[in-house]
Coordinates of C-alpha atoms and ligand atoms in Angstrom, one line a residue:
X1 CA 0.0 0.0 0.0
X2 CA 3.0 2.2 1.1
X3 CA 4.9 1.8 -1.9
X4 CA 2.1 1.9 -4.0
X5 CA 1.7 5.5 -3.0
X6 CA 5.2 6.3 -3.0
X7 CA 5.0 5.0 -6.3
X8 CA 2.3 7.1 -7.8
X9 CA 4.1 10.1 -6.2
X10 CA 7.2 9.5 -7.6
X11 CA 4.9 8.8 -11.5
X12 CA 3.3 12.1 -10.6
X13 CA 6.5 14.0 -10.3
X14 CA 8.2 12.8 -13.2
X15 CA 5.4 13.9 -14.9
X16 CA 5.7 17.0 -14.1
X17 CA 8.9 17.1 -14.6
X18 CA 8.5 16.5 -18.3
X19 CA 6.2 19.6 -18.5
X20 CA 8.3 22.1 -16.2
X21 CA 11.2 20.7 -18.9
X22 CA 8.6 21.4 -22.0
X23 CA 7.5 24.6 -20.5
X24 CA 11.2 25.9 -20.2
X25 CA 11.9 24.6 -23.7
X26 CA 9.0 25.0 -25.7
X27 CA 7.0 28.0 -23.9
X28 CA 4.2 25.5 -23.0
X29 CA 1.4 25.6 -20.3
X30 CA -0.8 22.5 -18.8
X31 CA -4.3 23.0 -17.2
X32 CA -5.8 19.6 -16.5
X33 CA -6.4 17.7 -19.7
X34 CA -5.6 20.9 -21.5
X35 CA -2.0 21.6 -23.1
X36 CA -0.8 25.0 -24.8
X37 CA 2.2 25.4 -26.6
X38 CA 3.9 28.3 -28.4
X39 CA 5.8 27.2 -31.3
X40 CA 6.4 23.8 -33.0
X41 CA 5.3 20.7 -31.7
X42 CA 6.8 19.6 -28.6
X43 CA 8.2 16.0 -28.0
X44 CA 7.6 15.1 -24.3
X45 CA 9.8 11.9 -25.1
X46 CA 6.4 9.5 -22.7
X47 CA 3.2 9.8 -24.0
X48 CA 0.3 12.2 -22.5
X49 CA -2.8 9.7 -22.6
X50 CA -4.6 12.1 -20.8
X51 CA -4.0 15.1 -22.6
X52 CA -7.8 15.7 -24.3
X53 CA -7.1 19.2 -25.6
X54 CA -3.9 20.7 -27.5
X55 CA -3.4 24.3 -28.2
X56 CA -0.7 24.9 -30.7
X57 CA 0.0 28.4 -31.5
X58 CA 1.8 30.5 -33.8
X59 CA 4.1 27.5 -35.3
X60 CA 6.8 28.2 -37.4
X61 CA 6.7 24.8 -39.9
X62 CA 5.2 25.0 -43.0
X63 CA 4.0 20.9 -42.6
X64 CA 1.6 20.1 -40.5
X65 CA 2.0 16.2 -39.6
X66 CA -1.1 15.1 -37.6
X67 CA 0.3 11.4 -37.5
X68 CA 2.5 12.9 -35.3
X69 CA 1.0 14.4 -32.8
X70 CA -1.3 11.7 -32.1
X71 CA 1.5 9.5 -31.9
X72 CA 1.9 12.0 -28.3
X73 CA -1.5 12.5 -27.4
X74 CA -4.0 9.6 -28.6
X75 CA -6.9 10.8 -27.0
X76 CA -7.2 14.2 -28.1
X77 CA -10.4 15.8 -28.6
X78 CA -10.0 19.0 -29.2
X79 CA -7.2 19.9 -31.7
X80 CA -6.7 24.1 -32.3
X81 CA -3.9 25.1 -34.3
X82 CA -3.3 29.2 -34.9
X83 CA -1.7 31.8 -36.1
X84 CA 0.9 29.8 -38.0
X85 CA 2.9 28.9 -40.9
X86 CA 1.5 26.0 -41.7
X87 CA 0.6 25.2 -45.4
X88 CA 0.1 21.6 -46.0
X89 CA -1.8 19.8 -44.2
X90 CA -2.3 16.0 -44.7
X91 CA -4.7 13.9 -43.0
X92 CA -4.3 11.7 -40.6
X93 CA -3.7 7.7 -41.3
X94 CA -3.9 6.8 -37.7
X95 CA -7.6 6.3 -36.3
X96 CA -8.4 9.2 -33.7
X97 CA -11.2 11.0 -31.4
X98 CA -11.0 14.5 -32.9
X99 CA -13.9 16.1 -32.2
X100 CA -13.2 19.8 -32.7
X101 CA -10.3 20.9 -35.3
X102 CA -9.6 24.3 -35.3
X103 CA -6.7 25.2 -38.4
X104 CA -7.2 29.0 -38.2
X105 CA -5.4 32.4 -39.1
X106 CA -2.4 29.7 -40.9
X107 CA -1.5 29.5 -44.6
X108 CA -3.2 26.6 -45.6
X109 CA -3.8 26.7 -49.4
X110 CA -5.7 23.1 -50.3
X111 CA -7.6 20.6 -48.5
X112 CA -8.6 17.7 -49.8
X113 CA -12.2 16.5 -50.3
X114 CA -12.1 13.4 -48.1
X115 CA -10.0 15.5 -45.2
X116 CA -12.6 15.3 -42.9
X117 CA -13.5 11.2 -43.4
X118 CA -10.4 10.9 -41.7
X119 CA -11.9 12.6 -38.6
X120 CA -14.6 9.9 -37.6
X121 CA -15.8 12.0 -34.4
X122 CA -14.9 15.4 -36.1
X123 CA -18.1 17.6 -35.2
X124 CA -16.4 21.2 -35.8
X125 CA -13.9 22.4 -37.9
X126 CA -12.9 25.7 -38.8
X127 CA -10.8 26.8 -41.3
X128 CA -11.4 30.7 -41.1
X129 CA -8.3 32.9 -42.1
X130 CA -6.4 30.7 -44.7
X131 CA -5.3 30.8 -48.3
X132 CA -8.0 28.6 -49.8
X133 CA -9.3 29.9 -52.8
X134 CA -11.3 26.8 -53.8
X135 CA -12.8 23.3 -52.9
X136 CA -14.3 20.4 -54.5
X137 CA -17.6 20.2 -55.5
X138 CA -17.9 16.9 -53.8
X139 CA -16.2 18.1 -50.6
X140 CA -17.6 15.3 -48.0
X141 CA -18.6 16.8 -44.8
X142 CA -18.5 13.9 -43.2
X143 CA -20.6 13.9 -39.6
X144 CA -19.6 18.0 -39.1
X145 CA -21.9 19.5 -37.4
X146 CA -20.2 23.0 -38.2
X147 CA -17.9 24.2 -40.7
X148 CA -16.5 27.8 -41.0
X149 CA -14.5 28.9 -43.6
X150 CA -14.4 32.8 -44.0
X151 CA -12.0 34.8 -44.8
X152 CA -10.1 33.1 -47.4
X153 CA -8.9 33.5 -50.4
X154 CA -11.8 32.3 -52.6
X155 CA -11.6 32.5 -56.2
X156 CA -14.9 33.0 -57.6
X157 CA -13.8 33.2 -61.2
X158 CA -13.0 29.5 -60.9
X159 CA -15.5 27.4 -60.2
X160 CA -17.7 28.0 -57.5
X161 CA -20.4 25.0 -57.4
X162 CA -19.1 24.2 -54.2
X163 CA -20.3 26.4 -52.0
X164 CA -24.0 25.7 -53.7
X165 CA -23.4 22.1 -52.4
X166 CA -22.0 23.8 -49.1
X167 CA -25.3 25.2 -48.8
X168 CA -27.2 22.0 -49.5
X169 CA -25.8 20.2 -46.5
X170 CA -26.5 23.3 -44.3
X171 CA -23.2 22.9 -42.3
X172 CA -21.2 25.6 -43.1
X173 CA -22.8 27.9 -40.5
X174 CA -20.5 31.3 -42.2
X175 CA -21.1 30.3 -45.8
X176 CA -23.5 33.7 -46.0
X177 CA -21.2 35.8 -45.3
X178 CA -18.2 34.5 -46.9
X179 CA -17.2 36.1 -49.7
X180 CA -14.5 36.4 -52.7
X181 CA -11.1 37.3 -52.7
X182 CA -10.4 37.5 -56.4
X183 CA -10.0 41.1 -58.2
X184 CA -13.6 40.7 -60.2
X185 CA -15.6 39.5 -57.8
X186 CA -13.9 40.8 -54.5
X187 CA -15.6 41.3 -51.1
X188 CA -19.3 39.7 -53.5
X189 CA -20.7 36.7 -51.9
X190 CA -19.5 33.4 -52.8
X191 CA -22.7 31.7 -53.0
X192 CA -24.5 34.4 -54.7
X193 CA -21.8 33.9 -57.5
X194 CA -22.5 30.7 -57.3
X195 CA -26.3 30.8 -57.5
X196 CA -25.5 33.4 -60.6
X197 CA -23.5 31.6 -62.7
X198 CA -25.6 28.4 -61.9
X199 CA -28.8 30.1 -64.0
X200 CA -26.6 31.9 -66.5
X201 CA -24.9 28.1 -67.4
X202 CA -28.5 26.8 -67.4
X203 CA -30.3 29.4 -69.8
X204 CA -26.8 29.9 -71.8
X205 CA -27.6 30.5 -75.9
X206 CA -26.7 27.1 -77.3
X207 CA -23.6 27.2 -79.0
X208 CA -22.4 30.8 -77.1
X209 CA -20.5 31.0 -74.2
X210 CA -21.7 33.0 -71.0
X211 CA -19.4 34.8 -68.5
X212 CA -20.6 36.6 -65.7
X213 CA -18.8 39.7 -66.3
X214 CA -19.3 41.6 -62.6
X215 CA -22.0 42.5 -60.2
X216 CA -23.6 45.6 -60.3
X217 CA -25.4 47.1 -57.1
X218 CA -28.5 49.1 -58.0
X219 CA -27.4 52.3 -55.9
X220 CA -31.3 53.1 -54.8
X221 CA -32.8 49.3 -53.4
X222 CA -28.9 47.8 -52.6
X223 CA -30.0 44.5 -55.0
X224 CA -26.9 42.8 -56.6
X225 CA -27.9 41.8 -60.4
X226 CA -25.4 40.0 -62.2
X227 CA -23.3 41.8 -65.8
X228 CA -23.6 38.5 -68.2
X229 CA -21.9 38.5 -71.3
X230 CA -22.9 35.9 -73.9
X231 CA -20.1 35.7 -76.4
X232 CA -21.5 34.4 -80.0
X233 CA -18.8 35.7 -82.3
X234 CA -17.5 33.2 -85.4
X235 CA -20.5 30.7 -85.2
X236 CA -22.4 31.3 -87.9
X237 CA -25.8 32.7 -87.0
X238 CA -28.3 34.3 -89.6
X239 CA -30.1 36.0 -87.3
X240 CA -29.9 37.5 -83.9
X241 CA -30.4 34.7 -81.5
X242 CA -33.6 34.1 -80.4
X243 CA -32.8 33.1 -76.4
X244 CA -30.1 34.8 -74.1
X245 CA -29.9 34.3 -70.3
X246 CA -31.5 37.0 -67.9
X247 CA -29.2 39.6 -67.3
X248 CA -27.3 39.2 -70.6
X249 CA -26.1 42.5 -70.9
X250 CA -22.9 42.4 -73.5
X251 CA -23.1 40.3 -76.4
X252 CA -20.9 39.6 -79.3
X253 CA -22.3 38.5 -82.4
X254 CA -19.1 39.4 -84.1
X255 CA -18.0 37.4 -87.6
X256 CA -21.6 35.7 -88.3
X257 CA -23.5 35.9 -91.5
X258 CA -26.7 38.0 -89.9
X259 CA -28.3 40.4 -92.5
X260 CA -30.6 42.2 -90.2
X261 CA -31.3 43.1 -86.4
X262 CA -34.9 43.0 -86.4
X263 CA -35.6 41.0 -83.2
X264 CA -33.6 43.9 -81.3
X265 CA -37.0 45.8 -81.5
X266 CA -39.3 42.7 -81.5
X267 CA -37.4 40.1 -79.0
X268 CA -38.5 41.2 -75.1
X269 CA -34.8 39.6 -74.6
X270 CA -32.9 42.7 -76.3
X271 CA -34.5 44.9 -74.5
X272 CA -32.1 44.5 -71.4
X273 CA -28.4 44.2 -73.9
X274 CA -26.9 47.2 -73.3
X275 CA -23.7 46.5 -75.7
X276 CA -24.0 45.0 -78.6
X277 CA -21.4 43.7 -80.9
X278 CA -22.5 42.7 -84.9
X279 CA -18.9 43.6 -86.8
X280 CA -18.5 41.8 -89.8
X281 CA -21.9 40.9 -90.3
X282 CA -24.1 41.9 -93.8
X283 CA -26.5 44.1 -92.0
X284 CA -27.9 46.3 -94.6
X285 CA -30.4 49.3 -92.8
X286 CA -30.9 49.4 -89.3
X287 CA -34.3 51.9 -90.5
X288 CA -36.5 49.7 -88.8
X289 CA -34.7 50.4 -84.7
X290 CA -36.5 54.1 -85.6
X291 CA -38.1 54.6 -82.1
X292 CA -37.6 51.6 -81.0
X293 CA -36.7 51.1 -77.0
X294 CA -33.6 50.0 -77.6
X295 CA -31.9 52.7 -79.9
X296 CA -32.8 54.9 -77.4
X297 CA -30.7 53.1 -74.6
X298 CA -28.0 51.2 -75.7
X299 CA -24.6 51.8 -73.9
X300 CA -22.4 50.4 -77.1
X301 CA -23.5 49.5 -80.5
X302 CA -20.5 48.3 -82.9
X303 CA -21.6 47.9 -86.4
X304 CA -18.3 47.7 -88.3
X305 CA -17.9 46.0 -91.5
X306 CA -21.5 45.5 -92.0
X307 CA -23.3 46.8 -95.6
X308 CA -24.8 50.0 -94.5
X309 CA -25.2 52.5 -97.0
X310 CA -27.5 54.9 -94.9
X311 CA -29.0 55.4 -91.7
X312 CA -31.8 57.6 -90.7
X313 CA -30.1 60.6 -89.4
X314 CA -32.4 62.3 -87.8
X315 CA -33.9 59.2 -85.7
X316 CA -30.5 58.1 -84.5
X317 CA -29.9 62.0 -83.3
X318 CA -33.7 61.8 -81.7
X319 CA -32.9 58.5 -79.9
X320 CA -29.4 59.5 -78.9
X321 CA -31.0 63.0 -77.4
X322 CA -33.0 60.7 -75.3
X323 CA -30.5 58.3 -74.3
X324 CA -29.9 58.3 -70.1
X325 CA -26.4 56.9 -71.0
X326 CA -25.3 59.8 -73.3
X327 CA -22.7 61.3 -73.2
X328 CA -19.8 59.5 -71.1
X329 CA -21.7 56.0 -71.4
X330 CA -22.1 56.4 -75.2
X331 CA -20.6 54.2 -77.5
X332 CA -20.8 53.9 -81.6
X333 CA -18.8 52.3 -84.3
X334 CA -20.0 53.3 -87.6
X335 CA -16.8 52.2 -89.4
X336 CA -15.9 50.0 -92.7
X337 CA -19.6 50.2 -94.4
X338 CA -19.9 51.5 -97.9
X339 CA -21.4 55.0 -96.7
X340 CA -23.3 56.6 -99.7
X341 CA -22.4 60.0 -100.2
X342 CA -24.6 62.3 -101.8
X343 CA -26.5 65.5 -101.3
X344 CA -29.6 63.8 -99.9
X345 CA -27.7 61.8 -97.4
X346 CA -24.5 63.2 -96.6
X347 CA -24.8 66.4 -95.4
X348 CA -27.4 65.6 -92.6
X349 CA -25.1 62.7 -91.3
X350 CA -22.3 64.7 -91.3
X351 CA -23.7 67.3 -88.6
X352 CA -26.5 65.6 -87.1
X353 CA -24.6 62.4 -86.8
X354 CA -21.2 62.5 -87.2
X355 CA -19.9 66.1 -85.9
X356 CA -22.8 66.3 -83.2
X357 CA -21.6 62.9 -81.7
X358 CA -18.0 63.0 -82.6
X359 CA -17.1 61.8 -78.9
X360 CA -19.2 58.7 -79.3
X361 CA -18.2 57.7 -82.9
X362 CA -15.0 56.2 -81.7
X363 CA -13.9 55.9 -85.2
X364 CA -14.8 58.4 -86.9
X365 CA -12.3 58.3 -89.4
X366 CA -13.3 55.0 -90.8
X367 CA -16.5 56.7 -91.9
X368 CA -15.9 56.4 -95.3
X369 CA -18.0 56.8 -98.7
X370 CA -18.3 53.4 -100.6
X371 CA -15.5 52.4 -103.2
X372 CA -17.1 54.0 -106.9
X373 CA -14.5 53.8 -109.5
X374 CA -13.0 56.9 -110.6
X375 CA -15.3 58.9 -107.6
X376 CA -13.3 61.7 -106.2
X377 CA -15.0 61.1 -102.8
X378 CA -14.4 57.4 -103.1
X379 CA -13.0 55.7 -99.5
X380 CA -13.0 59.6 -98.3
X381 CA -14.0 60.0 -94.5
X382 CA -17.6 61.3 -94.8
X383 CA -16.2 63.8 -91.5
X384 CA -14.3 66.2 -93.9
X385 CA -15.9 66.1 -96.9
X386 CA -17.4 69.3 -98.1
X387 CA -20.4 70.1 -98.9
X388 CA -19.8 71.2 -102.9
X389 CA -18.4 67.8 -103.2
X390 CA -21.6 66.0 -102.2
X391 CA -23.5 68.3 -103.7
X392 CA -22.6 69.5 -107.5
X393 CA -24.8 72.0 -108.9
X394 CA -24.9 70.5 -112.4
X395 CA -25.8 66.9 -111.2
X396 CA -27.7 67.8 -108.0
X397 CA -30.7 70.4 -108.4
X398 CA -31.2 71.7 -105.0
X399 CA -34.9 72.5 -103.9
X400 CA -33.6 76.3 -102.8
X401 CA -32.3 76.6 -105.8
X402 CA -35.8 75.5 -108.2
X403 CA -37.4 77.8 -105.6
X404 CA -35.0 80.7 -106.9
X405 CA -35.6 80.2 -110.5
X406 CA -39.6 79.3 -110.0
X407 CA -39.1 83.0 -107.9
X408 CA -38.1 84.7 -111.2
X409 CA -40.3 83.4 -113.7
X410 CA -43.3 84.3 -111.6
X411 CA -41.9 88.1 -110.7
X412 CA -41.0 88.5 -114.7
X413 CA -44.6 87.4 -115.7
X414 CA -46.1 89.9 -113.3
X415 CA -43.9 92.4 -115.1
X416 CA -45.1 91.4 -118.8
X417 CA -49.0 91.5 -117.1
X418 CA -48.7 95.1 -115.8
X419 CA -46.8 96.5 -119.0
X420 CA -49.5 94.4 -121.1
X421 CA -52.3 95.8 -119.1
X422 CA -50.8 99.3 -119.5
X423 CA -49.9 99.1 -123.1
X424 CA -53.3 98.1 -123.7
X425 CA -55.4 101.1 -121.6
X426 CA -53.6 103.4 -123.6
X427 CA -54.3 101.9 -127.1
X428 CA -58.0 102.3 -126.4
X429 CA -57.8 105.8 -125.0
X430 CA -56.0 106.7 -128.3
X431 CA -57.8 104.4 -130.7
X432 CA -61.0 103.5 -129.1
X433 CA -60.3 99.8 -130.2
X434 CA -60.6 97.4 -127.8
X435 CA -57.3 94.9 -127.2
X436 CA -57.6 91.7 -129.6
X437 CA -58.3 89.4 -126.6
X438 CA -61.3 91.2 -125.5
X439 CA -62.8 91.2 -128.4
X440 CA -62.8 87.4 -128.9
X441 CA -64.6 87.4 -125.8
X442 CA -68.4 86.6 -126.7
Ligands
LIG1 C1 -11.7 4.2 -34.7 O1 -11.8 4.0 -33.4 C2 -13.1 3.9 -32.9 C3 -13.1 3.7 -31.4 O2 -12.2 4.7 -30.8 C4 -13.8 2.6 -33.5 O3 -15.1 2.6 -33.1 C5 -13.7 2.8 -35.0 O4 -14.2 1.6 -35.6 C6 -12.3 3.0 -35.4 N1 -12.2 3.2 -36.8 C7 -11.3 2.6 -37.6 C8 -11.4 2.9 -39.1 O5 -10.4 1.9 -37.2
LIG2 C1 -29.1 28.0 -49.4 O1 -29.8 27.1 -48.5 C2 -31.0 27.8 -47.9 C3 -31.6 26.8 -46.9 O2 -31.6 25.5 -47.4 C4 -32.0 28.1 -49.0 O3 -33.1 28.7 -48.5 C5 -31.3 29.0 -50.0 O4 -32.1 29.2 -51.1 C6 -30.0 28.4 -50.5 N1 -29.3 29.4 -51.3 C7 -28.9 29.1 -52.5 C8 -28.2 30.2 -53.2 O5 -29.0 28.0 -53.0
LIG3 C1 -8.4 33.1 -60.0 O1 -8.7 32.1 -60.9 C2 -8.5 32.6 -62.2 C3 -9.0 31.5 -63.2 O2 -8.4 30.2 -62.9 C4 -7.0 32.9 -62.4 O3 -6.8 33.4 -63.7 C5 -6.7 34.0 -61.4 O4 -5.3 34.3 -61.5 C6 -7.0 33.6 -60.0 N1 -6.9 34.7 -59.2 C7 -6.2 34.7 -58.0 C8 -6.2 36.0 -57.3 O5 -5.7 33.7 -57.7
LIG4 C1 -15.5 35.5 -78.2 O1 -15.1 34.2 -78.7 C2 -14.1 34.2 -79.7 C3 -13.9 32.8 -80.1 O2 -15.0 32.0 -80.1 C4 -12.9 34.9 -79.2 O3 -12.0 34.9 -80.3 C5 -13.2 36.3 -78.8 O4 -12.0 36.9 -78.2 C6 -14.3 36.3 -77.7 N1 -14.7 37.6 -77.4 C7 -14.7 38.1 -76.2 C8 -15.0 39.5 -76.0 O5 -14.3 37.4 -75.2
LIG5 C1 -20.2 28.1 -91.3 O1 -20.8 27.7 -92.4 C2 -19.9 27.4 -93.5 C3 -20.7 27.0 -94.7 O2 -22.1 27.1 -94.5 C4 -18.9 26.3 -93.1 O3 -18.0 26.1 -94.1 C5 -18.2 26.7 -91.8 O4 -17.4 25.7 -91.4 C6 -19.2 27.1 -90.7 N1 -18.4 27.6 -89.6 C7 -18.7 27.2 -88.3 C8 -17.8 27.9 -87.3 O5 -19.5 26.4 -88.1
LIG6 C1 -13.6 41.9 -89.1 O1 -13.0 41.5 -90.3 C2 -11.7 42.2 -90.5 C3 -11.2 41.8 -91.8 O2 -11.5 40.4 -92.1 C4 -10.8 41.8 -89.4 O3 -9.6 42.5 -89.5 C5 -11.4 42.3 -88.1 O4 -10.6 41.9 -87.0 C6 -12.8 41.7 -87.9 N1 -13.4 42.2 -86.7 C7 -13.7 41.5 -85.6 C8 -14.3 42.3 -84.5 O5 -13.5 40.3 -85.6
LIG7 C1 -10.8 66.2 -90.8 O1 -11.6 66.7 -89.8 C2 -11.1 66.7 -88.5 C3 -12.1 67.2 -87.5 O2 -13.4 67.1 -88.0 C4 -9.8 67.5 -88.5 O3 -9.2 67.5 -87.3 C5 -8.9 67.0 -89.6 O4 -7.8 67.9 -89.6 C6 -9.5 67.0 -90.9 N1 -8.6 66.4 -91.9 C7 -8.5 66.8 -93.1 C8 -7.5 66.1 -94.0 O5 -9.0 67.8 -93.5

């Protein structure tokens, strides 16, 4: 009985022993089943069965070996690493009791989808304040009760289905509030990209590809919308297509063979694309946007290389007038069509069009008269032509000048009237004979 006492005593001491030595070396502190230590993992050289909770702060290694420390301390429970290095992590081969993992404020970069099937107890884990900037769509959760994982370094122009399937299981108690890291979509919820780029995929224009471009924040109700750009360039449509996803608001239909843009004033879709991209297309007359909504509130409209020959001046200088984006958000390219230039056309779409929105026409000097053979205005910006070249007298009978003429005849008949009229007044004072005409009249 004695010396099983003694015994003990002596068991206890050496004990202790080990930590005074840890806490000399290694900055540690015990508190019942609780053990804290500054810097790397300590080796106490016996095992600690009864250690249930390890604090490990600000470690200097870059690996984080969990094998390891359970080698020390099989029983843990409650496992908080912080303010650290570390940057791997691993998981564990050994079976364990890990109920509560804390990995936070280190440098972790990946984890891997099956990390926390190695945890069989694991109930909490938190992963706040690392490097991640993605996970796997089919990260297993395992039994976790909770999961936090803000303030990373999520990417949300990769892919970002995760944190829809995140939300499905319901564990990932911060997953509202977490948000991206990346330059494009920075501080913008992670699973509202998510949810964003799940319907734009969904209702993308067959053949096309869809980006979400940015968010934009209505400045009066505070509602995100999304900026989706559907990119159809090189694919040979005819036509506009028929189908875009909600928010499309950019789309290039560069490169196709489409004649006309009809639908932009028929197709409820059109109504909300405020850039719009048809170079290289055979577009002939854009007559029929006249008044339509959309002329009147397009941000860009590049029609480059198309087979425009004339536009309706003074529609296109009514529906920029009214245009909320005009001036700054204003945008045209009028460049590489075969411009006609005569004296009907020209000189209204040189002032109402092209000087009056000079800004806007962003290249102007591609605004050129259509290739005629031996035409001295052919391939001639339309900007600086004058208006005696459009309009030459001999070819071009102006309606001021038929006015003139009409003008003179009328004022020299008057003249041959009155002298008539006179002539004749005195002939019949002198002769009594009345003029020829009057006579014929019975
Ligand atoms: C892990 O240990 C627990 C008991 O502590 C046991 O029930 C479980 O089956 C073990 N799992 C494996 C994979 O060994
Ligand atoms: C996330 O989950 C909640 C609760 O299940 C649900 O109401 C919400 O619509 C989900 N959000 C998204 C973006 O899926
Ligand atoms: C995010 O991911 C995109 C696409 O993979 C990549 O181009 C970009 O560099 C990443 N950004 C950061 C900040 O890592
Ligand atoms: C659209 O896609 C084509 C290839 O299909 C590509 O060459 C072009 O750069 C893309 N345009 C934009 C604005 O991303
Ligand atoms: C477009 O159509 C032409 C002929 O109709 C074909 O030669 C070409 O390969 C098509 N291009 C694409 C991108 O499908
Ligand atoms: C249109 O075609 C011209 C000539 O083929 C080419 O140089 C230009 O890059 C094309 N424009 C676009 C937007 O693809
Ligand atoms: C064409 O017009 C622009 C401004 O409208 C002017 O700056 C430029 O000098 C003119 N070029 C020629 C060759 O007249």
């Amino acid at each position: 009985m004695e010396l099983k006492y003694i015994f003990s005593c002596y068991l206890y001491l050496i004990i202790q022993l080990v930590f005074v030595t840890a806490k000399y070396n290694n900055n540690c502190r015990i508190l019942l089943d609780e053990l804290k230590c500054f810097g790397n993992i300590v080796d106490f050289g016996g095992n600690a069965k009864y250690i249930k909770q390890l604090k490990l702060l600000d470690m200097t290694s870059n690996t984080l070996d969990f094998d390891f420390i359970l080698d020390k301390y099989p029983n843990l429970e409650y496992l908080f690493i912080e303010n650290g290095e570390i940057s791997t992590i691993s998981p564990p081969k050994k079976n364990n009791s890990i109920k509560v993992l804390v990995l936070r404020n280190l440098r972790i970069e990946r984890i891997s989808q099956d990390f926390v099937l190695f945890f069989p107890y694991l109930e909490v884990l938190n992963l706040e304040q690392n490097l991640l900037s993605e996970l796997s769509n089919e990260f297993h959760t395992g039994n976790l009760n909770e999961l936090y994982i803000e303030n990373n370094h999520w990417n949300c122009s990769k892919d970002v289905k995760w944190a829809l399937h995140l939300n499905t299981t319901g564990v990932a108690r911060d997953l509202i509030k977490t948000t991206c890291k990346d330059k494009l979509y920075s501080k913008k919820s992670v699973l509202l990209i998510a949810q964003f780029k799940k319907d734009m995929e969904k209702t993308c224009t067959p053949t096309c590809m869809c980006s979400l471009e940015r968010i934009f924040i209505d400045p009066n109700s505070n509602i995100q919308y999304p900026i989706i750009m559907v990119n159809c360039s090189g694919r040979n449509f005819s036509d506009l297509p028929g189908q875009l996803p909600a928010y499309t608001r950019i789309l290039h239909l560069e490169n196709n063979n489409i004649d006309n843009i009809k639908s932009l004033t028929t197709n409820p879709y059109y109504g909300q694309v405020w850039d719009l991209y048809v170079d290289n297309n055979s577009i002939e007359s854009i007559s029929y946007l006249e008044g339509s909504y959309w002329i009147s509130h397009f941000r860009i409209f590049s029609i480059r290389g198309n087979k425009l020959r004339e536009l309706p001046s003074y529609a296109l200088d009514n529906a920029l007038m009214k245009n909320p984006n005009m001036p700054s958000g204003v945008t045209l390219f009028l460049g590489g069509n075969p411009w006609k230039c005569d004296c009907a056309f020209t000189p209204v779409f040189q002032e109402l069009v092209l000087q009056k929105y000079s800004i806007q026409i962003r290249d102007l000097e591609d605004v050129k008269c259509s290739y005629i053979r031996g035409d001295e205005n052919s391939l001639k910006p339309i900007n600086n032509l004058s208006r005696s070249s459009v309009c030459i007298a001999s070819t071009d009978f102006s309606l001021q000048e038929g006015l003139d003429l009409l003008n003179a005849v009328l004022a020299s008949l008057i003249i041959f009237i009155l002298g008539k009229l006179a002539y004749d007044y005195y002939h019949f004072k002198k002769s009594g004979k009345l003029p020829w005409i009057v006579s014929k009249i019975p």
